[in-house]
Every structure is written in structure tokens, then in C-alpha cells.
Short mmCIF file of C-alpha atoms in Angstrom, two decimals:
data_model
loop_
_atom_site.label_atom_id
_atom_site.label_comp_id
_atom_site.label_asym_id
_atom_site.label_seq_id
_atom_site.Cartn_x
_atom_site.Cartn_y
_atom_site.Cartn_z
CA UNK A 1 181.23 75.59 110.83
CA UNK A 2 181.39 72.29 109.06
CA UNK A 3 182.66 72.14 105.50
CA UNK A 4 179.95 71.72 102.86
CA UNK A 5 177.07 72.70 105.15
CA UNK A 6 173.98 74.27 103.48
CA UNK A 7 174.54 77.54 105.27
CA UNK A 8 178.03 77.99 103.86
CA UNK A 9 176.69 77.36 100.33
CA UNK A 10 173.64 79.62 100.68
CA UNK A 11 175.25 82.75 102.11
CA UNK A 12 178.11 82.75 99.58
CA UNK A 13 180.91 83.06 102.18
CA UNK A 14 184.40 82.15 100.89
CA UNK A 15 185.66 78.66 101.58
CA UNK A 16 189.26 77.83 102.51
CA UNK A 17 191.19 75.49 100.30
CA UNK A 18 191.58 72.24 102.20
CA UNK A 19 192.16 68.69 101.39
CA UNK A 20 189.62 66.18 102.33
CA UNK A 21 188.00 63.00 101.42
CA UNK A 22 186.74 62.10 97.99
CA UNK A 23 183.99 64.44 96.71
CA UNK A 24 185.46 67.57 98.25
CA UNK A 25 185.54 70.77 96.07
CA UNK A 26 187.71 73.80 95.69
CA UNK A 27 186.61 77.47 96.02
CA UNK A 28 186.27 77.91 92.23
CA UNK A 29 184.11 74.86 91.89
CA UNK A 30 181.76 76.10 94.66
CA UNK A 31 181.30 79.54 92.98
CA UNK A 32 180.54 77.87 89.63
CA UNK A 33 177.90 75.56 91.10
CA UNK A 34 176.26 78.27 93.27
CA UNK A 35 176.47 81.67 91.48
CA UNK A 36 175.50 84.80 93.47
CA UNK A 37 171.72 85.46 93.44
CA UNK A 38 170.52 88.88 92.13
CA UNK A 39 169.20 91.51 94.53
CA UNK A 40 165.52 91.46 95.51
CA UNK A 41 164.74 94.74 93.63
CA UNK A 42 166.20 93.55 90.34
CA UNK A 43 164.43 90.21 90.59
CA UNK A 44 161.09 91.90 91.27
CA UNK A 45 161.25 94.11 88.15
CA UNK A 46 162.51 91.28 85.99
CA UNK A 47 159.58 89.14 87.04
CA UNK A 48 157.12 92.00 86.39
CA UNK A 49 158.54 92.51 82.90
CA UNK A 50 158.18 88.83 82.13
CA UNK A 51 154.59 88.80 83.37
CA UNK A 52 153.86 91.90 81.31
CA UNK A 53 155.17 90.22 78.17
CA UNK A 54 152.98 87.18 78.76
CA UNK A 55 149.89 89.27 79.49
CA UNK A 56 150.51 91.45 76.44
CA UNK A 57 150.64 88.36 74.23
CA UNK A 58 147.44 87.05 75.80
CA UNK A 59 145.58 90.37 75.59
CA UNK A 60 147.00 92.34 72.65
CA UNK A 61 144.11 94.80 72.62
CA UNK A 62 144.73 96.12 76.15
CA UNK A 63 146.78 99.24 76.68
CA UNK A 64 150.45 98.57 77.59
CA UNK A 65 150.23 100.79 80.65
CA UNK A 66 147.33 98.77 82.05
CA UNK A 67 149.23 95.54 81.32
CA UNK A 68 152.21 96.93 83.21
CA UNK A 69 150.05 97.78 86.22
CA UNK A 70 148.63 94.28 86.38
CA UNK A 71 152.09 92.71 85.95
CA UNK A 72 153.43 94.84 88.77
CA UNK A 73 150.54 93.79 91.02
CA UNK A 74 151.16 90.12 90.22
CA UNK A 75 154.88 90.44 90.87
CA UNK A 76 154.28 91.72 94.39
CA UNK A 77 151.65 89.02 94.99
CA UNK A 78 148.75 91.49 95.13
CA UNK A 79 146.93 89.42 92.53
CA UNK A 80 147.53 85.96 91.24
CA UNK A 81 148.33 85.46 87.58
CA UNK A 82 144.95 83.74 87.09
CA UNK A 83 143.08 86.62 88.72
CA UNK A 84 144.95 89.08 86.54
CA UNK A 85 143.95 87.20 83.39
CA UNK A 86 140.32 87.07 84.55
CA UNK A 87 140.18 90.79 85.28
CA UNK A 88 141.82 91.63 81.96
CA UNK A 89 139.26 89.46 80.15
CA UNK A 90 136.41 91.35 81.84
CA UNK A 91 138.11 94.63 81.00
CA UNK A 92 138.33 93.67 77.33
CA UNK A 93 134.64 92.71 77.33
CA UNK A 94 133.65 96.05 78.84
CA UNK A 95 135.88 97.87 76.38
CA UNK A 96 134.25 96.04 73.48
CA UNK A 97 130.75 96.91 74.72
CA UNK A 98 131.73 100.53 75.27
CA UNK A 99 133.17 100.76 71.78
CA UNK A 100 129.99 99.25 70.36
CA UNK A 101 127.91 101.87 72.19
CA UNK A 102 130.16 104.66 70.93
CA UNK A 103 129.91 103.32 67.37
CA UNK A 104 126.12 103.14 67.66
CA UNK A 105 125.94 106.73 68.91
CA UNK A 106 128.19 107.93 66.11
CA UNK A 107 126.05 106.03 63.61
CA UNK A 108 122.90 107.75 64.89
CA UNK A 109 124.62 111.13 64.70
CA UNK A 110 125.63 110.42 61.10
CA UNK A 111 122.05 109.46 60.23
CA UNK A 112 120.73 112.64 61.84
CA UNK A 113 123.27 114.74 59.96
CA UNK A 114 122.26 113.13 56.67
CA UNK A 115 118.58 113.71 57.44
CA UNK A 116 119.28 117.35 58.28
CA UNK A 117 121.17 117.77 55.02
CA UNK A 118 118.24 116.28 53.11
CA UNK A 119 115.80 118.59 54.92
CA UNK A 120 117.98 121.60 54.13
CA UNK A 121 118.17 120.56 50.49
CA UNK A 122 114.38 120.16 50.26
CA UNK A 123 113.92 123.54 51.92
CA UNK A 124 116.25 125.18 49.42
CA UNK A 125 114.40 123.52 46.54
CA UNK A 126 111.08 124.75 47.95
CA UNK A 127 112.44 128.29 48.27
CA UNK A 128 113.67 128.15 44.69
CA UNK A 129 110.27 126.91 43.48
CA UNK A 130 108.50 129.73 45.35
CA UNK A 131 110.92 132.28 43.94
CA UNK A 132 110.22 131.05 40.41
CA UNK A 133 106.47 131.19 41.08
CA UNK A 134 106.75 134.77 42.33
CA UNK A 135 108.83 135.70 39.29
CA UNK A 136 106.19 134.25 36.98
CA UNK A 137 103.45 136.11 38.85
CA UNK A 138 105.37 139.37 38.63
CA UNK A 139 105.92 138.83 34.91
CA UNK A 140 102.19 138.21 34.44
CA UNK A 141 101.44 141.40 36.36
CA UNK A 142 103.80 143.42 34.16
CA UNK A 143 102.30 141.95 30.99
CA UNK A 144 98.80 142.70 32.27
CA UNK A 145 99.81 146.27 33.04
CA UNK A 146 101.20 146.70 29.54
CA UNK A 147 98.04 145.19 28.08
CA UNK A 148 95.89 147.57 30.12
CA UNK A 149 97.89 150.57 28.97
CA UNK A 150 97.55 149.39 25.38
CA UNK A 151 93.78 149.07 25.72
CA UNK A 152 93.55 152.52 27.29
CA UNK A 153 95.54 154.08 24.46
CA UNK A 154 93.48 152.30 21.79
CA UNK A 155 90.18 153.34 23.36
CA UNK A 156 91.25 156.96 23.71
CA UNK A 157 92.41 157.08 20.07
CA UNK A 158 89.18 155.61 18.70
CA UNK A 159 86.99 157.90 20.81
CA UNK A 160 84.36 155.22 21.30
CA UNK A 161 82.79 155.44 24.74
CA UNK A 162 84.40 156.13 28.09
CA UNK A 163 86.99 153.55 29.03
CA UNK A 164 88.99 154.00 32.23
CA UNK A 165 92.13 151.96 32.91
CA UNK A 166 94.18 152.49 36.05
CA UNK A 167 97.79 151.49 35.35
CA UNK A 168 99.65 149.26 37.77
CA UNK A 169 96.81 146.84 38.57
CA UNK A 170 94.56 144.25 36.96
CA UNK A 171 91.04 143.04 37.68
CA UNK A 172 88.71 140.65 35.96
CA UNK A 173 87.39 142.09 32.68
CA UNK A 174 83.99 140.72 33.52
CA UNK A 175 83.87 142.61 36.83
CA UNK A 176 84.98 145.84 35.18
CA UNK A 177 82.58 145.50 32.27
CA UNK A 178 79.67 145.01 34.67
CA UNK A 179 79.96 148.61 35.91
CA UNK A 180 77.38 151.11 34.64
CA UNK A 181 78.26 152.37 31.17
CA UNK A 182 77.39 155.96 32.08
CA UNK A 183 79.90 156.12 34.93
CA UNK A 184 82.68 158.61 34.25
CA UNK A 185 85.90 159.00 36.26
CA UNK A 186 86.45 162.22 38.21
CA UNK A 187 89.29 164.50 37.17
CA UNK A 188 91.14 164.06 40.48
CA UNK A 189 93.98 161.62 41.02
CA UNK A 190 91.81 159.36 43.19
CA UNK A 191 91.60 156.94 40.27
CA UNK A 192 95.16 155.74 40.95
CA UNK A 193 94.17 153.04 43.40
CA UNK A 194 95.01 149.38 43.70
CA UNK A 195 91.87 148.16 41.88
CA UNK A 196 91.51 148.63 38.11
CA UNK A 197 88.09 149.31 36.73
CA UNK A 198 87.00 149.16 33.11
CA UNK A 199 83.68 150.81 32.28
CA UNK A 200 82.22 149.38 29.09
CA UNK A 201 80.70 151.76 26.54
CA UNK A 202 78.17 149.21 25.31
CA UNK A 203 75.27 148.45 27.65
CA UNK A 204 74.65 145.10 25.98
CA UNK A 205 78.23 143.96 26.46
CA UNK A 206 78.13 145.17 30.09
CA UNK A 207 74.98 143.17 30.81
CA UNK A 208 76.46 140.07 29.19
CA UNK A 209 79.62 140.47 31.23
CA UNK A 210 77.60 140.89 34.42
CA UNK A 211 75.64 137.74 33.63
CA UNK A 212 78.87 135.83 33.03
CA UNK A 213 80.25 137.27 36.24
CA UNK A 214 77.31 136.08 38.32
CA UNK A 215 77.88 132.53 37.11
CA UNK A 216 81.65 132.26 37.58
CA UNK A 217 83.27 134.75 39.93
CA UNK A 218 83.34 134.75 43.73
CA UNK A 219 83.97 138.38 44.75
CA UNK A 220 85.05 139.54 48.20
CA UNK A 221 84.53 143.27 48.77
CA UNK A 222 86.81 144.73 51.42
CA UNK A 223 88.26 148.07 52.43
CA UNK A 224 91.79 148.92 53.46
CA UNK A 225 91.16 152.56 54.35
CA UNK A 226 89.07 152.75 57.48
CA UNK A 227 89.68 153.76 61.07
CA UNK A 228 87.41 150.96 62.24
CA UNK A 229 89.70 148.27 63.53
CA UNK A 230 86.91 145.69 63.64
CA UNK A 231 86.18 146.14 59.93
CA UNK A 232 89.83 145.60 59.02
CA UNK A 233 89.97 142.51 61.21
CA UNK A 234 86.78 141.03 59.73
CA UNK A 235 88.09 141.62 56.20
CA UNK A 236 91.18 139.62 57.01
CA UNK A 237 89.20 136.86 58.71
CA UNK A 238 86.81 136.36 55.79
CA UNK A 239 89.76 136.37 53.38
CA UNK A 240 91.42 133.73 55.55
CA UNK A 241 88.27 131.59 55.62
CA UNK A 242 88.01 131.54 51.82
CA UNK A 243 91.74 130.86 51.53
CA UNK A 244 91.55 127.87 53.87
CA UNK A 245 88.55 126.47 51.95
CA UNK A 246 90.64 126.91 48.73
CA UNK A 247 87.94 128.99 47.10
CA UNK A 248 89.04 130.74 43.91
CA UNK A 249 87.96 134.32 44.48
CA UNK A 250 88.76 137.91 43.56
CA UNK A 251 89.25 140.52 46.27
CA UNK A 252 88.13 144.08 45.45
CA UNK A 253 89.16 147.01 47.63
CA UNK A 254 86.46 149.69 47.58
CA UNK A 255 88.59 152.20 49.48
CA UNK A 256 88.97 155.55 47.66
CA UNK A 257 87.27 154.20 44.54
CA UNK A 258 83.93 155.92 43.88
CA UNK A 259 83.05 153.75 40.87
CA UNK A 260 83.45 150.50 42.77
CA UNK A 261 81.57 152.00 45.72
CA UNK A 262 78.64 152.93 43.47
CA UNK A 263 78.65 149.49 41.91
CA UNK A 264 78.67 147.82 45.33
CA UNK A 265 75.87 150.12 46.50
CA UNK A 266 73.87 149.01 43.47
CA UNK A 267 74.44 145.36 44.34
CA UNK A 268 73.50 145.98 47.97
CA UNK A 269 70.33 147.80 46.98
CA UNK A 270 69.35 144.98 44.64
CA UNK A 271 69.96 142.34 47.29
CA UNK A 272 68.44 144.13 50.29
CA UNK A 273 64.71 143.67 49.47
CA UNK A 274 65.02 139.92 49.00
CA UNK A 275 68.00 138.66 50.94
CA UNK A 276 69.36 135.35 49.78
CA UNK A 277 68.07 132.43 51.80
CA UNK A 278 71.65 131.30 52.36
CA UNK A 279 72.60 134.44 54.29
CA UNK A 280 71.66 135.49 57.78
CA UNK A 281 71.77 139.30 57.40
CA UNK A 282 70.98 141.91 54.76
CA UNK A 283 73.98 143.41 52.92
CA UNK A 284 75.13 146.91 53.73
CA UNK A 285 78.05 148.99 52.51
CA UNK A 286 78.91 149.79 56.13
CA UNK A 287 78.89 146.07 56.90
CA UNK A 288 82.08 145.17 55.01
CA UNK A 289 83.42 142.65 54.18
CA UNK A 290 80.71 141.36 51.84
CA UNK A 291 80.84 138.19 49.76
CA UNK A 292 79.09 137.81 46.40
CA UNK A 293 78.96 135.21 43.68
CA UNK A 294 78.83 137.60 40.77
CA UNK A 295 75.83 139.77 41.69
CA UNK A 296 74.32 137.24 44.11
CA UNK A 297 74.80 138.10 47.76
CA UNK A 298 76.24 135.41 50.04
CA UNK A 299 76.83 137.20 53.32
CA UNK A 300 79.22 139.05 55.59
CA UNK A 301 81.74 137.50 57.97
CA UNK A 302 79.19 136.37 60.56
CA UNK A 303 76.83 134.78 58.06
CA UNK A 304 79.66 133.06 56.14
CA UNK A 305 81.12 131.78 59.39
CA UNK A 306 77.70 130.45 60.39
CA UNK A 307 77.40 128.66 57.04
CA UNK A 308 80.87 127.17 57.53
CA UNK A 309 79.99 126.01 61.05
CA UNK A 310 76.94 124.24 59.61
CA UNK A 311 78.99 122.77 56.75
CA UNK A 312 76.98 124.68 54.14
CA UNK A 313 79.41 127.31 52.87
CA UNK A 314 80.68 125.39 49.83
CA UNK A 315 77.18 124.08 49.11
CA UNK A 316 75.82 127.63 49.16
CA UNK A 317 78.53 128.91 46.83
CA UNK A 318 77.88 126.04 44.43
CA UNK A 319 74.14 126.71 44.47
CA UNK A 320 74.82 130.31 43.46
CA UNK A 321 76.90 129.26 40.44
CA UNK A 322 80.43 128.87 41.76
CA UNK A 323 82.27 125.94 40.19
CA UNK A 324 84.80 124.63 42.69
CA UNK A 325 87.91 122.86 41.39
CA UNK A 326 89.79 120.87 44.02
CA UNK A 327 93.50 121.70 44.00
CA UNK A 328 96.50 120.87 46.11
CA UNK A 329 97.51 123.31 48.83
CA UNK A 330 100.74 124.26 47.05
CA UNK A 331 99.07 124.80 43.66
CA UNK A 332 96.25 126.83 45.18
CA UNK A 333 98.71 128.94 47.16
CA UNK A 334 100.78 129.71 44.06
CA UNK A 335 97.74 130.61 41.96
CA UNK A 336 96.28 132.72 44.76
CA UNK A 337 99.56 134.60 45.22
CA UNK A 338 99.87 135.14 41.48
CA UNK A 339 96.33 136.48 41.33
CA UNK A 340 96.98 138.93 44.15
CA UNK A 341 100.16 140.14 42.46
CA UNK A 342 98.38 140.46 39.14
CA UNK A 343 95.69 142.54 40.84
CA UNK A 344 98.29 144.94 42.16
CA UNK A 345 99.31 143.18 45.36
CA UNK A 346 96.18 143.93 47.40
CA UNK A 347 96.90 143.43 51.07
CA UNK A 348 94.91 144.25 54.15
CA UNK A 349 97.43 145.47 56.66
CA UNK A 350 96.36 145.67 60.26
CA UNK A 351 97.12 145.14 63.89
CA UNK A 352 95.76 141.64 64.40
CA UNK A 353 97.79 139.47 62.06
CA UNK A 354 97.41 136.44 64.28
CA UNK A 355 93.64 136.61 64.77
CA UNK A 356 92.80 134.76 61.56
CA UNK A 357 95.04 131.83 62.40
CA UNK A 358 93.66 131.75 65.93
CA UNK A 359 90.06 131.74 64.75
CA UNK A 360 90.44 129.23 61.90
#
């Protein structure tokens, strides 16, 4: 092997100390000019680390583990450095879009949560308003009961006429005063019913009250004590029809109340010979429910439903003296509930609670 050949310099083999022409070198000079090269494994990892540092500076938002994978691939010539930068750029773009989508979804969830909180708050406020309305109605009912007891005591002490007050309920004074003055309550406990009746001792005042009643009050006569399922259902349906039309009306339960039954029989007898032109059938006690405007007969369920189908129900009530005042649904519902509570909480229980909603 010749001295100074490329092979002897490349493979790092020791050189013998010889003398030669000018330009020759010693062993120490050769080792200084050509230091030993590192192993292939060490060089590969060193190059990957350097590439990783460069990529991390170029793409600071990418995870370090992903940067390391790309640097390793570049170091073993799986990808070029340019390809690695291009793929990392696309990865950052996709990551940005994905984050934007996630942020948008979270924003929509936050909006929905806020809306739900607002709905819950409104619902709680509505419940509180209804509770206050029911409390006011109950207070009115208690005050009315106390007033009725006071009137009963005063009338009994003065001894003037026969005045009957059933505690625990309240009806229109005009309706009660329109009953016959000669009617006397039986001695049995059947007077303790939901409907209060006041029989006026003066015939003149009773007639005046009846006249006022015929001009102002819409009265629905129903019964809650009957084995006839159809009658109970029709009572609920006619009540529902008037409620939906927002008619201000009083509901009188004739069950187990002989005075109210006699009064209704009197109205039926007076209306039977000349049935009102607005109705389609003659009134009958057995044909409950019956609707009156004061003492003027309107009809039963079928006739009232026929009038409603023709769009004439409210017109007919107005022609008979009813003065309709348009109110909001919430105000009408509160007043109607308060009136029912003040009248003793009349309710027509039955088996077909959903029929009214289905029909109307």
C-alpha cells in the first residue's frame, strides 16, 4: 500500500513513521487532520434530533412527539425535509379547522344551556305567579265563607224571613235571591252541598235579583252525582267549550240540592212552551247540562255545539244579554280558577278526562 493513499486515510489504519520527501506527515498529524468518524447509529440519532429542533422552531404548535416522528422519518430518508414541512403544514391547518369546529360546538352548547336556564327561570316565575293567584283565590273563598256565616247569623237573630246559607261555598247573590221566597230547607243534612243558596224573604227583591240575573249571568247547570256516564261527560264537554270561548259563567251543581232542582225545574217549565229560537231542543231536567243566560234558555251540549259550529254561540249569548269582555288567556284562567274556588271548588270528576280536549 502506497503512503498517503486515500484508502489509508479513510479507514483510519495506523501509519508507520517514515521519512520521505517534502510534504510528508507523521502519525499524529494524520490523526489530527482526519479524526475518527462516529458510528452510524449515533450519527442517525444526532441528525434526527437536529431535524426535530428545526421542525419544532418552524411549527411550534405541533406536538413534540409528532415532530419527533417526522424527524426520525426524514433522518432515515423516508421523507424529504421539504415533504415533512408540507405535511406538517397540512396537519396544522387540519388541527386549526378541527379546533374551530370544536369551539363552535361548545359555543352552541353554551347557548343551549343559557336558553334552558332562561326557560327554567321563566317556568319557576310562572309557577310562583300561579301559586300567588291560588293563594288569593283561597283567601277570597275564606272571606266569602266568613261573610256568608255572618249573614246567616244576622238573619237568624233578626227573625226576618227564611234565609239559608250553606257554609263552605259561595254563589252569586243574584242567583240565590232569584229562588222562590217560600222555599224552606229540609231538616236533613242534605243542605251541606257544594252550592250555596240564599232564599230571599222579600218577593220584590227576589224578582229584581232575577231580572238582574237574566241580564248579566251565564249559568251552566250540571250534576256531579249520576250513574249516567254520558251525562257526566257532556257536563265536562260543555264546561270545556265555554272555557275555551273565555265566557264568564257560573257553574251550578244541582246534585243533592232540592232547592236548586226546583228552581231549575221552574226555569225548564217556563222555557219549554216557547223554546228560544237560538236553541235546537227543548230544555229538560234529565237533559243536563243546560245553559242559561239568567232565566233565558240557550241549549244543551248538542245545541250549543251546533251554534258554535255555525259561529253563532257568542252572538246568541250576546243577544240574550250576556256582555262579553275579551281577556287574555292567563287572566281568564286565573279569574275562572278563583271563581271555582270561591264557589267551593266545584269539579266534575269522571272517567273521560281527555274527551274534552279531543273534541275541542
